[in-house]
Amino acid sequence: MRVTVVGAGVAGLTCAHAFARRGAKVTVVERNPGSGQGCSWYAGGMLAPWCERESAEPLVAELGFESLEYWRAEVPDVPLEGSLVLAQPRDLPDLRRFARRTEGFEWIDGEKLGALEPDLDGRFDQGLFFPTEAHLEPRKALAALTRKLTDELGVAIIYQENGLDAEAGRAGESDITVDCRGIAARDQLADLRGVKGEMLVLFTREIALKRPVRMLHPRIPVYVVPRGDGHFMIGATSIENDERGRVTGRSMLELLSAAYALHPAFGEAEVVEIGADVRPAFPDNLPRIRKRGQTIYVNGFYRHGFLLAPALARRAAEVAFDGAHFPEVMDEHRREW
């Protein structure tokens, strides 16, 4: 089977991997000068299905557990250190509400928190610890996956300015085109919308964290993800518009304020990067696989790109090779699933 994957973000690369492992001859086309340089570039990289269950449908967690195992198996440096969810004393009702909406955690006191994260010792009286969750550095993970695709599986990746043309696969006489263009696929998926996410990266030697920490906040729950070597990703907002690249002062103020509330050392940290991009989402914020003729669309990951992509990629390959049907991501009216 000759397959063209359009888009080299997390969706496109995991689809390329799934199809290549089934023996397909795969070509990936991408408009950016490198893989993973679109929306995936600004991802947090938290593999936290239990935490996401607090505000997402059960399907997100179910797919997330599969994807977590995928990343642990396929790329290096995916620490299984768990996740922490914390709140200021005034926001403890939000912490209790968070706990009621999910599972897979244990309540911890300040002493246990200090044992897990010594630099947070004495700063919080209680929190939630999710021991089976993990995190990765998205840019490094996609670079490693790209190398695996090209060096081990013979996948060709073509970087060209018009690489996100939906007709690219047909032009190359492929048997199957897998459209993973994210928000750019609105020319074919009319119900797709954009949800902007803003983030920043801070650098400081004054604090070290082993695992992601979510700070609950009445307006924007913020997560702090350690990236190693003193770098921390702070994110992310969810704004209902598609203004790519535009970062607002209000968002930066709230992100920085939440990081400072976690630990004052972030107040003196260096801001080394600010970024924003638009996540693709369907009206119910759940992912879709749609097959139209010889084109398979994989899209709608909302805030959960790394958590959902491998599970959707496997399903897309089974749709193409085996004629499989997955109602949880292919049927439009599937609340019962």
CSV table of N, CA and C in Angstrom, one decimal, residues 23-134:
chain,number,residue,atom,x,y,z
A,23,GLY,N,3.6,-2.2,7.0
A,23,GLY,CA,4.2,-2.6,5.7
A,23,GLY,C,3.9,-1.6,4.6
A,24,ALA,N,3.3,-0.5,4.8
A,24,ALA,CA,3.0,0.5,3.8
A,24,ALA,C,4.3,1.2,3.4
A,25,LYS,N,4.3,1.7,2.1
A,25,LYS,CA,5.3,2.6,1.7
A,25,LYS,C,4.8,4.0,1.9
A,26,VAL,N,5.4,4.7,2.9
A,26,VAL,CA,4.8,5.9,3.4
A,26,VAL,C,5.7,7.1,3.0
A,27,THR,N,5.0,8.2,2.5
A,27,THR,CA,5.6,9.5,2.3
A,27,THR,C,4.8,10.5,3.1
A,28,VAL,N,5.6,11.3,3.8
A,28,VAL,CA,5.0,12.4,4.6
A,28,VAL,C,5.3,13.7,3.9
A,29,VAL,N,4.3,14.6,3.7
A,29,VAL,CA,4.6,15.9,3.2
A,29,VAL,C,4.2,17.0,4.2
A,30,GLU,N,5.0,18.0,4.4
A,30,GLU,CA,4.9,19.0,5.4
A,30,GLU,C,5.3,20.4,4.9
A,31,ARG,N,4.6,21.4,5.2
A,31,ARG,CA,4.9,22.7,4.7
A,31,ARG,C,5.9,23.4,5.5
A,32,ASN,N,6.1,23.1,6.8
A,32,ASN,CA,7.2,23.7,7.6
A,32,ASN,C,8.6,23.1,7.2
A,33,PRO,N,9.6,23.8,7.6
A,33,PRO,CA,11.0,23.3,7.3
A,33,PRO,C,11.4,22.1,8.1
A,34,GLY,N,10.6,21.7,9.1
A,34,GLY,CA,11.0,20.5,9.9
A,34,GLY,C,9.7,19.9,10.5
A,35,SER,N,9.8,18.7,10.9
A,35,SER,CA,8.6,18.0,11.5
A,35,SER,C,8.3,18.6,12.9
A,36,GLY,N,7.1,18.5,13.3
A,36,GLY,CA,6.6,18.9,14.6
A,36,GLY,C,6.7,20.4,14.8
A,37,GLN,N,6.7,21.2,13.8
A,37,GLN,CA,6.9,22.7,13.9
A,37,GLN,C,5.6,23.5,13.8
A,38,GLY,N,4.5,22.8,13.8
A,38,GLY,CA,3.2,23.5,13.8
A,38,GLY,C,2.7,23.6,15.2
A,39,CYS,N,1.4,23.2,15.4
A,39,CYS,CA,0.8,23.3,16.7
A,39,CYS,C,1.5,22.4,17.7
A,40,SER,N,2.1,21.3,17.3
A,40,SER,CA,2.8,20.3,18.2
A,40,SER,C,4.0,21.0,18.9
A,41,TRP,N,4.5,22.0,18.2
A,41,TRP,CA,5.7,22.7,18.8
A,41,TRP,C,5.4,23.3,20.1
A,42,TYR,N,4.2,23.7,20.4
A,42,TYR,CA,3.9,24.4,21.6
A,42,TYR,C,3.1,23.5,22.7
A,43,ALA,N,3.1,22.2,22.5
A,43,ALA,CA,2.4,21.3,23.3
A,43,ALA,C,3.1,21.2,24.7
A,44,GLY,N,2.3,20.9,25.7
A,44,GLY,CA,2.9,20.7,27.0
A,44,GLY,C,3.6,19.3,27.2
A,45,GLY,N,3.0,18.3,26.5
A,45,GLY,CA,3.6,17.0,26.6
A,45,GLY,C,3.3,16.2,27.8
A,46,MET,N,2.2,16.5,28.5
A,46,MET,CA,1.7,15.8,29.6
A,46,MET,C,0.9,14.6,29.2
A,47,LEU,N,1.3,13.4,29.7
A,47,LEU,CA,0.6,12.2,29.4
A,47,LEU,C,-0.2,11.8,30.6
A,48,ALA,N,-1.3,12.5,30.8
A,48,ALA,CA,-2.1,12.5,32.0
A,48,ALA,C,-3.5,12.2,31.8
A,49,PRO,N,-3.8,10.9,31.5
A,49,PRO,CA,-5.2,10.6,31.2
A,49,PRO,C,-6.2,10.8,32.4
A,50,TRP,N,-5.7,10.5,33.6
A,50,TRP,CA,-6.5,10.7,34.8
A,50,TRP,C,-6.8,12.1,35.0
A,51,CYS,N,-5.8,13.0,34.9
A,51,CYS,CA,-6.0,14.4,35.1
A,51,CYS,C,-7.0,15.0,34.1
A,52,GLU,N,-6.8,14.6,32.8
A,52,GLU,CA,-7.7,15.1,31.8
A,52,GLU,C,-9.1,14.6,32.0
A,53,ARG,N,-9.3,13.5,32.7
A,53,ARG,CA,-10.6,12.9,32.9
A,53,ARG,C,-11.5,13.9,33.7
A,54,GLU,N,-10.8,14.8,34.5
A,54,GLU,CA,-11.6,15.8,35.3
A,54,GLU,C,-12.5,16.7,34.4
A,55,SER,N,-12.1,17.0,33.2
A,55,SER,CA,-12.9,17.9,32.4
A,55,SER,C,-13.2,17.4,31.0
A,56,ALA,N,-12.7,16.2,30.7
A,56,ALA,CA,-12.9,15.6,29.4
A,56,ALA,C,-13.8,14.3,29.5
A,57,GLU,N,-14.3,13.9,28.3
A,57,GLU,CA,-15.1,12.7,28.2
A,57,GLU,C,-14.3,11.5,28.6
A,58,PRO,N,-14.9,10.4,29.1
A,58,PRO,CA,-14.1,9.2,29.4
A,58,PRO,C,-13.3,8.7,28.3
A,59,LEU,N,-13.8,8.9,27.0
A,59,LEU,CA,-13.0,8.4,25.9
A,59,LEU,C,-11.6,9.0,25.8
A,60,VAL,N,-11.4,10.2,26.2
A,60,VAL,CA,-10.1,10.8,26.2
A,60,VAL,C,-9.1,10.0,27.1
A,61,ALA,N,-9.6,9.6,28.3
A,61,ALA,CA,-8.7,8.9,29.2
A,61,ALA,C,-8.5,7.5,28.6
A,62,GLU,N,-9.5,6.8,28.0
A,62,GLU,CA,-9.3,5.5,27.5
A,62,GLU,C,-8.3,5.5,26.4
A,63,LEU,N,-8.4,6.4,25.5
A,63,LEU,CA,-7.4,6.5,24.4
A,63,LEU,C,-6.0,6.9,25.0
A,64,GLY,N,-6.1,7.8,26.0
A,64,GLY,CA,-4.8,8.3,26.6
A,64,GLY,C,-4.0,7.2,27.2
A,65,PHE,N,-4.6,6.2,27.8
A,65,PHE,CA,-3.8,5.1,28.4
A,65,PHE,C,-3.1,4.3,27.4
A,66,GLU,N,-3.7,4.1,26.2
A,66,GLU,CA,-3.0,3.4,25.1
A,66,GLU,C,-1.9,4.3,24.6
A,67,SER,N,-2.1,5.6,24.5
A,67,SER,CA,-1.0,6.4,23.9
A,67,SER,C,0.1,6.6,24.9
A,68,LEU,N,-0.1,6.6,26.2
A,68,LEU,CA,0.9,6.7,27.2
A,68,LEU,C,1.9,5.5,27.0
A,69,GLU,N,1.3,4.3,26.9
A,69,GLU,CA,2.2,3.1,26.7
A,69,GLU,C,3.0,3.2,25.4
A,70,TYR,N,2.4,3.8,24.3
A,70,TYR,CA,3.1,3.9,23.1
A,70,TYR,C,4.3,4.8,23.2
A,71,TRP,N,4.2,6.0,23.8
A,71,TRP,CA,5.3,6.9,24.0
A,71,TRP,C,6.4,6.2,24.8
A,72,ARG,N,6.0,5.6,25.9
A,72,ARG,CA,7.0,4.9,26.7
A,72,ARG,C,7.8,3.9,26.0
A,73,ALA,N,7.1,3.2,25.0
A,73,ALA,CA,7.8,2.2,24.3
A,73,ALA,C,8.6,2.7,23.1
A,74,GLU,N,8.2,3.8,22.5
A,74,GLU,CA,8.7,4.1,21.2
A,74,GLU,C,9.8,5.3,21.2
A,75,VAL,N,9.8,6.1,22.2
A,75,VAL,CA,10.8,7.2,22.2
A,75,VAL,C,11.5,7.2,23.6
A,76,PRO,N,12.7,7.7,23.6
A,76,PRO,CA,13.4,7.8,24.9
A,76,PRO,C,12.9,8.9,25.8
A,77,ASP,N,13.3,8.9,27.1
A,77,ASP,CA,13.1,10.0,28.0
A,77,ASP,C,11.6,10.3,28.2
A,78,VAL,N,10.8,9.3,28.6
A,78,VAL,CA,9.4,9.6,29.0
A,78,VAL,C,9.3,9.1,30.4
A,79,PRO,N,9.6,10.0,31.3
A,79,PRO,CA,9.6,9.6,32.8
A,79,PRO,C,8.2,9.3,33.3
A,80,LEU,N,8.1,8.2,34.0
A,80,LEU,CA,6.8,7.9,34.7
A,80,LEU,C,6.9,8.3,36.1
A,81,GLU,N,6.8,9.7,36.3
A,81,GLU,CA,7.0,10.2,37.6
A,81,GLU,C,5.6,10.7,38.2
A,82,GLY,N,4.6,10.5,37.5
A,82,GLY,CA,3.3,11.0,37.9
A,82,GLY,C,3.0,12.4,37.7
A,83,SER,N,1.9,12.9,38.2
A,83,SER,CA,1.5,14.3,38.1
A,83,SER,C,1.0,14.8,39.5
A,84,LEU,N,1.1,16.1,39.7
A,84,LEU,CA,0.6,16.7,40.9
A,84,LEU,C,-0.4,17.7,40.6
A,85,VAL,N,-1.5,17.8,41.4
A,85,VAL,CA,-2.5,18.9,41.2
A,85,VAL,C,-2.6,19.6,42.6
A,86,LEU,N,-2.3,20.9,42.5
A,86,LEU,CA,-2.3,21.7,43.8
A,86,LEU,C,-3.2,22.9,43.6
A,87,ALA,N,-3.5,23.5,44.8
A,87,ALA,CA,-4.3,24.8,44.8
A,87,ALA,C,-3.9,25.6,46.0
A,88,GLN,N,-4.1,26.9,45.9
A,88,GLN,CA,-3.9,27.8,47.0
A,88,GLN,C,-5.1,27.5,48.0
A,89,PRO,N,-4.9,27.9,49.3
A,89,PRO,CA,-5.9,27.6,50.3
A,89,PRO,C,-7.3,28.1,49.8
A,90,ARG,N,-7.4,29.3,49.2
A,90,ARG,CA,-8.7,29.8,48.8
A,90,ARG,C,-9.3,29.0,47.7
A,91,ASP,N,-8.5,28.2,47.0
A,91,ASP,CA,-9.0,27.4,45.9
A,91,ASP,C,-9.2,25.9,46.2
A,92,LEU,N,-9.2,25.6,47.5
A,92,LEU,CA,-9.3,24.2,47.9
A,92,LEU,C,-10.6,23.6,47.5
A,93,PRO,N,-11.8,24.3,47.5
A,93,PRO,CA,-13.0,23.7,46.9
A,93,PRO,C,-12.8,23.3,45.5
A,94,ASP,N,-12.0,24.0,44.7
A,94,ASP,CA,-11.7,23.5,43.3
A,94,ASP,C,-10.9,22.2,43.3
A,95,LEU,N,-10.0,22.1,44.2
A,95,LEU,CA,-9.2,20.9,44.3
A,95,LEU,C,-10.1,19.7,44.7
A,96,ARG,N,-11.0,19.9,45.6
A,96,ARG,CA,-12.0,18.8,46.0
A,96,ARG,C,-12.9,18.5,44.8
A,97,ARG,N,-13.3,19.5,44.1
A,97,ARG,CA,-14.1,19.3,42.9
A,97,ARG,C,-13.4,18.5,41.9
A,98,PHE,N,-12.1,18.8,41.7
A,98,PHE,CA,-11.3,18.1,40.7
A,98,PHE,C,-11.2,16.6,41.1
A,99,ALA,N,-11.0,16.4,42.4
A,99,ALA,CA,-10.9,15.0,42.9
A,99,ALA,C,-12.2,14.2,42.6
A,100,ARG,N,-13.3,14.8,42.8
A,100,ARG,CA,-14.6,14.1,42.6
A,100,ARG,C,-14.8,13.7,41.2
A,101,ARG,N,-14.2,14.4,40.2
A,101,ARG,CA,-14.4,14.1,38.8
A,101,ARG,C,-13.5,13.1,38.2
A,102,THR,N,-12.5,12.6,38.9
A,102,THR,CA,-11.6,11.7,38.3
A,102,THR,C,-11.2,10.6,39.3
A,103,GLU,N,-10.2,9.8,38.9
A,103,GLU,CA,-9.8,8.6,39.7
A,103,GLU,C,-8.2,8.6,39.6
A,104,GLY,N,-7.7,7.5,40.1
A,104,GLY,CA,-6.3,7.2,39.9
A,104,GLY,C,-5.3,8.1,40.6
A,105,PHE,N,-5.8,8.7,41.7
A,105,PHE,CA,-4.9,9.6,42.5
A,105,PHE,C,-5.0,9.2,44.0
A,106,GLU,N,-4.1,9.8,44.7
A,106,GLU,CA,-4.1,9.7,46.2
A,106,GLU,C,-4.0,11.1,46.8
A,107,TRP,N,-4.7,11.4,47.8
A,107,TRP,CA,-4.6,12.7,48.6
A,107,TRP,C,-3.2,12.6,49.3
A,108,ILE,N,-2.5,13.7,49.2
A,108,ILE,CA,-1.2,13.7,49.9
A,108,ILE,C,-1.2,14.9,50.8
A,109,ASP,N,-0.5,14.9,51.9
A,109,ASP,CA,-0.3,16.0,52.8
A,109,ASP,C,1.0,16.8,52.4
A,110,GLY,N,1.3,17.8,53.2
A,110,GLY,CA,2.4,18.6,52.9
A,110,GLY,C,3.7,17.8,53.0
A,111,GLU,N,3.8,16.9,54.0
A,111,GLU,CA,5.0,16.1,54.2
A,111,GLU,C,5.3,15.2,53.0
A,112,LYS,N,4.2,14.5,52.5
A,112,LYS,CA,4.4,13.7,51.3
A,112,LYS,C,4.8,14.5,50.1
A,113,LEU,N,4.1,15.7,50.0
A,113,LEU,CA,4.5,16.6,48.9
A,113,LEU,C,6.0,17.0,48.9
A,114,GLY,N,6.4,17.3,50.1
A,114,GLY,CA,7.9,17.6,50.2
A,114,GLY,C,8.8,16.5,49.9
A,115,ALA,N,8.3,15.3,50.2
A,115,ALA,CA,9.2,14.1,49.8
A,115,ALA,C,9.2,13.9,48.3
A,116,LEU,N,8.1,14.2,47.6
A,116,LEU,CA,8.0,14.0,46.2
A,116,LEU,C,8.8,15.2,45.5
A,117,GLU,N,8.5,16.4,45.9
A,117,GLU,CA,9.1,17.6,45.3
A,117,GLU,C,9.7,18.4,46.4
A,118,PRO,N,11.0,18.2,46.8
A,118,PRO,CA,11.6,18.9,47.9
A,118,PRO,C,11.5,20.4,47.8
A,119,ASP,N,11.6,21.0,46.6
A,119,ASP,CA,11.5,22.5,46.5
A,119,ASP,C,10.1,23.0,46.7
A,120,LEU,N,9.1,22.2,46.9
A,120,LEU,CA,7.8,22.6,47.2
A,120,LEU,C,7.5,22.3,48.7
A,121,ASP,N,8.4,21.8,49.4
A,121,ASP,CA,8.2,21.5,50.8
A,121,ASP,C,7.8,22.7,51.6
A,122,GLY,N,6.7,22.6,52.4
A,122,GLY,CA,6.2,23.6,53.2
A,122,GLY,C,5.3,24.7,52.5
A,123,ARG,N,5.1,24.5,51.2
A,123,ARG,CA,4.3,25.5,50.4
A,123,ARG,C,2.9,25.2,50.3
A,124,PHE,N,2.5,23.9,50.4
A,124,PHE,CA,1.1,23.5,50.3
A,124,PHE,C,0.8,22.5,51.4
A,125,ASP,N,-0.4,22.5,51.9
A,125,ASP,CA,-0.8,21.6,52.9
A,125,ASP,C,-1.3,20.3,52.4
A,126,GLN,N,-1.8,20.3,51.2
A,126,GLN,CA,-2.4,19.0,50.6
A,126,GLN,C,-2.4,19.2,49.1
A,127,GLY,N,-2.6,18.0,48.5
A,127,GLY,CA,-2.7,18.0,47.0
A,127,GLY,C,-3.1,16.6,46.5
A,128,LEU,N,-3.2,16.5,45.2
A,128,LEU,CA,-3.5,15.2,44.6
A,128,LEU,C,-2.3,14.7,43.8
A,129,PHE,N,-2.0,13.4,44.0
A,129,PHE,CA,-0.8,12.8,43.3
A,129,PHE,C,-1.4,11.7,42.5
A,130,PHE,N,-1.1,11.7,41.1
A,130,PHE,CA,-1.5,10.7,40.2
A,130,PHE,C,-0.2,9.9,39.8
A,131,PRO,N,0.1,8.8,40.4
A,131,PRO,CA,1.4,8.1,40.3
A,131,PRO,C,1.6,7.5,38.9
A,132,THR,N,0.6,7.2,38.2
A,132,THR,CA,0.8,6.4,36.9
A,132,THR,C,0.8,7.3,35.7
A,133,GLU,N,0.9,8.6,35.8
A,133,GLU,CA,1.0,9.4,34.7
A,133,GLU,C,2.5,9.8,34.3
A,134,ALA,N,2.7,10.3,33.1
A,134,ALA,CA,4.0,10.5,32.6
A,134,ALA,C,4.0,11.9,31.9
